[in-house]
Amino acid sequence: QLDSWYVILNGTVEISYPDGKSESLCMGNSFGITPSLEKQYMNGVVRTKVDDCQFVCIAQQDYWRILNHVEKNTHKVEEEGEIVMVKEHRELDRSGTRKGHIVIKATPERLIMHLIEEHSIVDPTYIEDFLLTYRTFLTSPLEVGNKLLEWFTVDSLRDKVTRVVLLWVNNHFNDFEGDPAMTRFLEEFEKNLEDTKMKGHLRLLNIACAAKAKWRQITLQKPSRDSPLFFSLLGGSDKGFGIFVETVEMGSKAAEAGLKRGDQIMEVNGQNFENITFVKALEILRNNTHLSITVKTNIFVFKELLCRIGQEKNGIPHIPKIAEKKNNRYSIPDMPGDVEQMFPREKGNKKMKANTVSGGRNRIRKILDKTRFSILPPKLFSDGSVSQSQDDSIVGTRQCRHSLAIMPIPGTLSSSSPDLLQPTTSILDFSNPSDIPDQVIRVFKADQQSCYIIISKDTTAKEVVSHAVHEFNLTGAPETYSLCEVSVSPEGVIKQRRLPDQFSKLADRIQLNGR
């Protein structure tokens, strides 16, 4: 008689049936009873095929109860007699205050539509999860893009659509870089933001695109020097811009290699193209039969270039800037004065030690509220009397050489955005980096709860302990706690060492295999 349902954690088993057939099951597969309370009997023989087979065993009563309970908590959404979405009721805590429905499956069309619907408190990362997984059930990202453009025309949906696009660009910019159709989608979306005068959103989009664009290598072979390039160029240092690809002939080798409209050419055969005249650039491209071209997507500066050319055609003279720095890169359009008002410089020149992110969150949230929109996740920490961050520039308008976190720190973002903490050093510019708390560390408790703390290089382990005790609402005195580094060796040995109270340069000293 069978009394359990088994899931294989490790190893392989073989089931031989009375009719002579057999099947092999490996890690992740299951066998045993069906979810009912009736007596059930084994059909055939189960043999382990390797040493150290391990199983999770669920008793019949429990297996039936769990599946039955899930069925009761399932809500099915029907349209025209067909089930289009299935939601499951979840409770995140025993008090029952955080409960709601989470989407577990739906038709592709319904999943896309759910992007702009109100999301449950128990499903806050639906958009990130969708953007990570859509490629497994949609044939083209344009199915999502076209719907978003359609919904953008509806006033009440405009902010929600913009939030989806910003998260998409920030988390998965490679979806746009390698696809000309998605590049056109971004151009059209940017034009819509411009037409509707959503300047704050437009700047956030510009920043995200400039920060996320990666250099790509494209190799082209020409039969001879006189052979056509199959793409046209714009720009040049004589116009105050880099060299940009204006058009690429459909079906040509250049298009097949991945070159597309709006790409900025950074190098050709090792020669820098960031500060080169148009004539010189064209000469190099035409006089070589083997072209190793380094490009990056820079669609918004390309649009500024088109705008400049349009103004010159209409007889509006361009007044060049005085004393451009040699190392300036045109990665985003020049920030106008109102950006200074959105992200104000802090007056004074106070030396800072440490500020918790949760304190700075309120300030950052208020700044972003001016754009009628927030990309910050729901409030995670208790903000009781936490000190305010004294510098708002962490949002992302000036340069910090060692910055670990430029965009707002993800408190409850899903794991689909691992690159939110990557450095984006080409955007920001602090006048005096030494006075800025320019690093962020994550501190864990033994129960795996964690918090983010902004520090400077001089912040000591003792000060971090004090802030962490406050963040975690611990009742004991800070002196009763210590900061430790836990690391794991290649052999899997876990080591823990207590850090001295005056230990500083914490972010620089942490190992890749430790926390």
XYZ file of C-alpha atoms in Angstrom:
515
model
C 0.000 0.000 0.000
C 1.226 3.492 -0.884
C 1.136 6.116 1.853
C 3.287 8.993 0.521
C 4.162 11.228 -2.411
C 7.901 11.420 -3.148
C 10.067 14.089 -4.786
C 13.621 13.098 -5.757
C 16.151 15.540 -4.255
C 19.243 13.636 -5.336
C 20.007 10.534 -7.417
C 18.040 8.438 -9.932
C 15.362 5.752 -9.578
C 13.896 3.287 -12.049
C 10.264 2.144 -11.993
C 9.614 -1.285 -13.594
C 5.943 -1.926 -14.433
C 4.261 -5.407 -14.624
C 3.821 -5.090 -18.406
C 7.616 -4.964 -18.855
C 7.885 -1.203 -19.433
C 10.173 0.912 -17.274
C 10.979 4.583 -16.773
C 13.844 6.476 -15.143
C 13.193 9.404 -12.817
C 15.877 11.874 -11.715
C 16.270 14.949 -9.497
C 13.084 17.041 -9.426
C 10.793 14.236 -10.629
C 8.096 12.780 -8.365
C 6.126 9.552 -7.910
C 3.716 7.953 -5.434
C 0.112 8.587 -4.450
C -2.415 10.821 -6.207
C -4.099 13.566 -4.115
C -7.023 11.575 -2.680
C -7.736 9.808 0.637
C -8.608 6.447 -0.949
C -6.360 3.416 -0.427
C -3.755 3.201 -3.216
C -1.337 0.414 -4.122
C 2.063 0.387 -5.794
C 2.025 -0.640 -9.454
C 5.465 -2.134 -10.214
C 8.839 -1.951 -8.487
C 10.957 1.151 -7.664
C 14.735 0.695 -7.511
C 17.412 3.276 -6.707
C 20.093 3.375 -9.429
C 22.845 5.227 -7.549
C 24.139 5.573 -3.998
C 22.895 8.418 -1.794
C 19.394 8.861 -3.250
C 17.451 11.443 -1.248
C 13.711 12.111 -1.226
C 11.172 14.490 0.237
C 8.256 12.379 1.475
C 4.797 13.925 1.940
C 2.247 11.822 3.821
C -1.027 11.058 2.001
C -3.174 13.075 4.413
C -0.905 16.125 4.117
C -0.587 15.838 0.333
C -4.353 15.734 -0.105
C -4.913 18.604 2.362
C -2.310 20.895 0.760
C -3.617 20.466 -2.784
C -7.218 20.740 -1.635
C -6.413 23.935 0.300
C -4.718 25.444 -2.776
C -7.779 24.692 -4.903
C -10.023 26.485 -2.393
C -7.771 29.567 -2.477
C -7.655 29.725 -6.269
C -9.637 32.391 -8.111
C -10.287 31.880 -11.833
C -11.030 34.827 -14.136
C -13.273 33.959 -17.072
C -14.003 35.884 -20.264
C -16.580 34.617 -22.766
C -16.711 31.234 -21.045
C -12.929 30.674 -21.128
C -10.502 30.838 -18.198
C -7.990 33.620 -19.020
C -6.279 34.051 -15.644
C -5.777 32.089 -12.436
C -4.955 33.866 -9.166
C -4.067 32.385 -5.788
C -4.881 33.902 -2.400
C -1.760 34.473 -0.279
C -1.179 35.782 3.241
C 2.274 37.218 3.941
C 1.878 37.388 7.716
C -0.241 35.726 10.359
C -1.955 38.949 11.359
C -3.829 38.864 8.059
C -3.032 42.503 7.247
C -0.933 41.677 4.181
C -3.014 39.398 2.027
C -4.301 39.331 -1.507
C -4.217 37.488 -4.817
C -1.086 36.694 -6.802
C -1.208 35.805 -10.515
C 0.014 32.242 -11.084
C -0.985 31.748 -14.736
C -2.868 33.451 -17.560
C -3.082 33.793 -21.328
C -0.264 35.946 -22.838
C -2.738 38.715 -23.711
C -4.095 38.799 -20.151
C -0.583 38.844 -18.651
C 0.305 41.876 -20.802
C -2.893 43.651 -19.744
C -2.100 42.981 -16.064
C 0.996 45.236 -16.425
C -1.208 48.322 -16.154
C -3.748 46.974 -13.666
C -3.532 47.522 -9.913
C -1.204 44.951 -8.373
C -1.901 43.229 -5.083
C 0.169 44.019 -1.978
C 1.394 40.404 -2.092
C 2.496 40.706 -5.736
C 4.564 43.941 -5.803
C 7.163 42.698 -8.322
C 4.766 41.519 -11.022
C 6.164 43.947 -13.634
C 9.798 42.949 -13.016
C 8.888 39.252 -13.072
C 6.952 39.673 -16.330
C 9.821 41.550 -18.015
C 12.221 38.783 -16.975
C 10.060 35.885 -18.193
C 7.949 37.180 -21.131
C 10.479 35.811 -23.669
C 9.435 32.266 -22.726
C 5.820 32.727 -23.890
C 5.865 35.641 -26.385
C 7.452 35.455 -29.837
C 8.432 39.148 -29.935
C 8.848 41.979 -27.377
C 6.969 44.204 -29.827
C 3.753 42.491 -28.726
C 4.275 44.255 -25.394
C 5.736 47.430 -26.943
C 2.809 48.036 -29.318
C 0.295 47.598 -26.495
C 2.199 50.060 -24.300
C 2.208 52.668 -27.085
C -1.537 52.141 -27.543
C -2.211 52.550 -23.798
C 0.013 55.641 -23.593
C -2.677 57.597 -25.471
C -5.050 57.058 -22.502
C -4.411 59.802 -19.910
C -5.209 57.616 -16.881
C -2.748 54.898 -17.987
C 0.146 57.148 -19.033
C 2.091 57.060 -15.749
C 1.713 53.290 -15.418
C 2.937 52.719 -18.987
C 5.948 54.990 -18.360
C 6.818 53.056 -15.198
C 6.792 49.779 -17.147
C 9.066 51.193 -19.881
C 11.518 52.680 -17.351
C 11.791 49.356 -15.498
C 12.213 47.547 -18.820
C 15.029 49.845 -19.957
C 16.735 49.724 -16.573
C 16.529 45.942 -16.048
C 16.806 44.557 -19.601
C 18.320 47.155 -21.930
C 19.719 44.382 -24.138
C 16.118 43.811 -25.334
C 16.402 47.193 -27.097
C 20.089 47.261 -28.080
C 20.098 44.304 -30.432
C 16.674 44.826 -32.002
C 16.083 47.643 -34.563
C 12.304 47.336 -34.116
C 12.626 47.893 -30.348
C 14.964 50.835 -30.981
C 12.195 52.374 -33.103
C 9.769 51.680 -30.229
C 12.047 53.645 -27.864
C 12.265 56.542 -30.350
C 8.486 56.667 -30.648
C 8.002 56.431 -26.882
C 10.520 59.237 -26.335
C 8.641 61.394 -28.856
C 5.369 60.691 -27.007
C 6.931 61.812 -23.709
C 8.148 64.975 -25.451
C 4.743 65.708 -27.005
C 2.952 65.256 -23.670
C 5.581 67.461 -21.915
C 6.528 64.724 -19.411
C 10.029 66.161 -19.013
C 10.827 64.482 -15.702
C 10.043 61.036 -17.099
C 11.988 61.833 -20.265
C 15.105 62.689 -18.260
C 14.843 59.468 -16.250
C 14.582 57.551 -19.535
C 17.618 59.384 -20.947
C 19.657 58.624 -17.826
C 18.697 54.943 -17.809
C 19.465 54.497 -21.524
C 22.825 56.231 -21.296
C 23.784 54.238 -18.210
C 22.732 50.836 -19.523
C 24.059 51.016 -23.102
C 26.983 48.624 -23.590
C 29.713 48.752 -26.211
C 29.142 46.200 -28.987
C 31.651 44.811 -31.464
C 30.643 44.573 -35.149
C 32.905 43.120 -37.844
C 32.344 43.898 -41.536
C 34.284 42.679 -44.584
C 34.207 44.637 -47.865
C 35.244 42.974 -51.151
C 37.200 46.115 -52.092
C 37.783 49.687 -50.959
C 35.290 50.976 -53.503
C 32.507 48.714 -52.208
C 29.561 50.596 -50.638
C 29.165 50.653 -46.833
C 25.379 50.020 -46.863
C 24.938 52.521 -44.035
C 25.038 56.321 -43.777
C 26.510 58.571 -41.077
C 25.787 61.863 -39.307
C 27.624 64.069 -36.828
C 31.317 64.689 -36.273
C 33.372 66.867 -33.935
C 32.823 69.796 -36.316
C 29.156 69.718 -35.202
C 30.022 69.061 -31.547
C 28.850 65.433 -31.681
C 30.240 61.955 -32.101
C 29.735 59.879 -35.276
C 26.263 58.316 -35.528
C 24.640 55.774 -37.857
C 21.715 57.477 -39.624
C 20.391 54.634 -41.807
C 21.233 50.967 -42.423
C 20.146 49.255 -45.632
C 17.646 46.473 -44.902
C 19.023 42.966 -45.487
C 22.607 44.212 -45.922
C 25.631 42.665 -44.181
C 25.774 45.703 -41.899
C 22.176 45.085 -40.771
C 22.837 41.354 -40.305
C 25.911 42.154 -38.180
C 23.697 44.193 -35.816
C 24.401 47.787 -36.867
C 21.328 49.983 -36.482
C 20.059 53.540 -36.653
C 21.023 55.605 -33.611
C 24.243 53.678 -32.895
C 27.211 55.877 -31.962
C 30.521 54.646 -33.433
C 33.108 54.649 -30.647
C 36.088 53.026 -32.419
C 37.006 51.634 -35.844
C 39.992 49.242 -36.082
C 41.220 50.542 -32.720
C 41.018 54.222 -33.724
C 38.962 56.467 -31.416
C 35.863 57.972 -33.102
C 34.548 59.994 -30.147
C 36.235 63.224 -31.258
C 36.722 62.960 -35.013
C 35.494 65.033 -37.959
C 32.824 63.645 -40.282
C 35.148 63.690 -43.331
C 37.954 61.857 -41.503
C 35.546 59.205 -40.171
C 34.119 58.561 -43.647
C 37.623 58.327 -45.103
C 38.676 55.645 -42.573
C 35.517 53.586 -43.151
C 35.874 53.735 -46.951
C 39.614 53.051 -47.113
C 39.546 49.786 -45.138
C 38.233 46.441 -46.365
C 38.214 44.903 -42.858
C 36.219 46.971 -40.369
C 36.145 46.136 -36.676
C 33.582 48.663 -35.403
C 32.771 49.328 -31.721
C 29.335 50.931 -31.266
C 26.856 51.695 -28.514
C 23.188 52.628 -28.576
C 22.814 56.361 -27.977
C 19.435 57.096 -29.499
C 18.658 60.232 -27.478
C 21.863 62.092 -28.342
C 21.245 60.994 -31.938
C 17.811 62.665 -31.742
C 19.459 65.839 -30.416
C 21.824 65.741 -33.387
C 18.860 65.428 -35.806
C 17.207 68.368 -34.049
C 20.391 70.459 -34.410
C 20.612 69.656 -38.135
C 16.942 70.593 -38.541
C 17.535 73.948 -36.836
C 20.517 74.696 -39.096
C 18.431 73.927 -42.194
C 15.841 76.426 -40.937
C 18.550 79.080 -40.541
C 18.773 78.978 -36.724
C 22.485 79.413 -35.897
C 24.114 77.106 -33.363
C 26.121 78.877 -30.661
C 28.800 76.454 -29.461
C 29.573 76.078 -25.765
C 32.680 77.807 -24.451
C 35.577 75.747 -23.068
C 34.221 72.225 -23.448
C 36.300 69.826 -21.384
C 38.388 67.467 -23.464
C 37.079 64.365 -21.707
C 33.393 65.233 -22.126
C 31.363 62.415 -23.615
C 28.011 63.074 -25.170
C 26.251 60.200 -23.473
C 23.107 62.122 -22.485
C 21.689 65.488 -23.584
C 23.001 68.443 -21.580
C 20.953 68.763 -18.425
C 18.989 72.039 -18.388
C 18.703 74.230 -15.317
C 15.479 72.706 -14.052
C 17.311 69.453 -13.359
C 19.216 71.380 -10.702
C 15.854 72.125 -9.084
C 14.770 68.469 -9.286
C 18.059 67.271 -7.784
C 19.356 70.215 -5.705
C 22.922 70.456 -4.450
C 23.144 70.477 -0.684
C 24.518 73.745 0.656
C 27.373 73.640 3.093
C 30.259 71.252 3.148
C 29.729 68.899 6.089
C 31.894 65.817 6.510
C 29.606 62.823 6.657
C 30.012 59.481 8.326
C 27.029 57.217 7.686
C 23.382 57.567 6.756
C 20.881 54.810 6.435
C 19.228 54.416 3.052
C 15.820 54.389 4.677
C 16.443 57.930 5.907
C 17.445 59.138 2.453
C 14.510 57.324 0.866
C 12.012 59.964 1.965
C 14.092 62.724 0.389
C 14.566 60.745 -2.814
C 10.872 59.880 -2.912
C 9.919 63.560 -2.624
C 12.271 64.481 -5.452
C 10.843 61.844 -7.751
C 7.296 62.840 -6.792
C 7.954 66.082 -8.659
C 7.909 64.018 -11.829
C 4.444 62.704 -10.808
C 5.916 59.243 -10.655
C 8.120 57.056 -8.485
C 10.362 54.160 -9.446
C 11.118 53.407 -5.806
C 9.783 50.127 -4.440
C 7.218 50.171 -1.611
C 8.576 51.566 1.661
C 10.504 48.779 3.346
C 12.056 50.126 6.524
C 10.591 51.968 9.483
C 11.573 55.586 9.057
C 10.903 56.643 12.674
C 13.714 59.002 13.533
C 16.363 57.930 11.059
C 18.673 60.752 10.025
C 17.989 62.274 6.626
C 20.558 61.686 3.918
C 22.367 64.979 3.430
C 22.919 64.483 -0.280
C 20.204 63.917 -2.855
C 22.546 63.290 -5.746
C 22.393 59.530 -5.179
C 19.373 59.535 -7.508
C 21.624 59.971 -10.468
C 22.553 63.298 -12.008
C 26.183 63.841 -11.042
C 29.316 61.776 -11.113
C 30.713 59.790 -8.202
C 33.842 57.848 -9.041
C 33.405 54.982 -6.597
C 29.623 54.902 -6.423
C 28.133 51.458 -5.940
C 24.538 52.620 -6.208
C 23.375 55.401 -8.469
C 19.721 54.517 -8.989
C 17.585 54.273 -5.814
C 18.484 51.218 -3.742
C 16.034 48.365 -4.402
C 14.495 47.428 -1.092
C 11.890 44.963 -2.299
C 12.727 44.681 -5.973
C 12.737 41.147 -7.320
C 15.886 39.323 -8.303
C 15.090 40.186 -11.912
C 17.034 43.435 -11.517
C 20.516 42.401 -10.402
C 22.202 45.223 -12.268
C 20.507 48.069 -10.394
C 23.607 48.358 -8.213
C 26.156 48.405 -11.021
C 28.302 51.551 -11.315
C 27.275 54.051 -13.978
C 30.255 56.337 -13.780
C 29.756 58.285 -16.994
C 26.669 60.152 -15.837
C 27.300 61.820 -12.524
C 29.657 64.582 -11.518
C 30.341 65.629 -7.934
C 32.463 68.703 -7.440
C 34.125 67.273 -4.322
C 33.793 63.467 -4.102
C 35.667 63.165 -0.814
C 32.758 64.739 1.102
C 30.094 62.398 -0.249
C 28.988 59.146 1.432
C 29.703 57.261 -1.778
C 29.271 53.598 -0.913
C 26.448 51.333 0.138
C 26.805 48.148 2.159
C 24.208 45.541 2.977
C 24.170 44.246 6.561
C 22.560 40.925 7.519
C 21.154 39.640 10.791
C 21.450 35.955 11.735
C 17.854 35.374 10.561
C 18.812 36.667 7.053
C 16.965 39.980 7.394
C 19.051 42.748 5.866
C 19.254 46.507 5.473
C 21.254 48.892 3.288
C 23.483 51.540 4.887
C 25.184 54.431 3.089
C 28.773 54.890 4.259
C 31.942 56.787 3.409
C 35.427 55.297 3.358
C 36.006 56.546 6.927
C 32.895 54.912 8.411
C 33.955 52.377 11.055
C 32.521 48.966 11.893
C 31.328 50.361 15.236
C 29.296 53.102 13.505
C 27.758 50.587 11.096
C 26.729 48.404 14.073
C 25.050 51.412 15.685
C 23.060 52.189 12.506
C 22.184 48.525 11.928
C 20.875 48.148 15.496
C 18.640 51.158 14.854
C 17.500 49.820 11.444
C 16.566 46.412 12.826
C 14.822 47.964 15.863
C 16.953 45.886 18.226
C 16.445 46.659 21.906
C 19.955 45.905 23.202
C 22.739 48.477 23.393
C 24.976 48.686 20.250
C 27.958 47.632 22.408
C 26.423 44.140 22.771
C 26.567 43.597 18.980
C 29.473 43.276 16.577
C 29.991 43.365 12.813
C 31.325 40.131 11.324
C 32.424 39.068 7.871
C 31.130 35.645 6.821
C 32.887 34.027 3.860
C 32.846 30.646 2.130
C 35.964 28.924 0.782
C 36.083 27.079 -2.588
C 35.813 23.846 -0.576
C 32.538 25.054 0.964
C 33.951 25.850 4.416
C 32.080 28.768 6.017
C 34.230 31.119 8.102
C 33.207 34.000 10.337
C 35.494 36.692 11.735
C 34.647 39.622 13.968
C 35.702 43.002 12.550
C 37.504 45.395 14.968
C 35.429 48.421 16.056
C 37.733 50.909 14.265
C 37.849 48.849 11.034
C 37.110 51.186 8.056
C 37.039 51.063 4.223
C 34.409 48.351 4.640
C 33.084 48.291 1.075
C 36.607 48.022 -0.379
C 37.667 45.185 1.902
C 34.694 42.830 1.514
C 35.572 39.786 -0.589
C 33.492 38.478 -3.506
C 32.952 35.267 -1.538
C 31.848 37.018 1.656
C 29.242 39.274 3.188
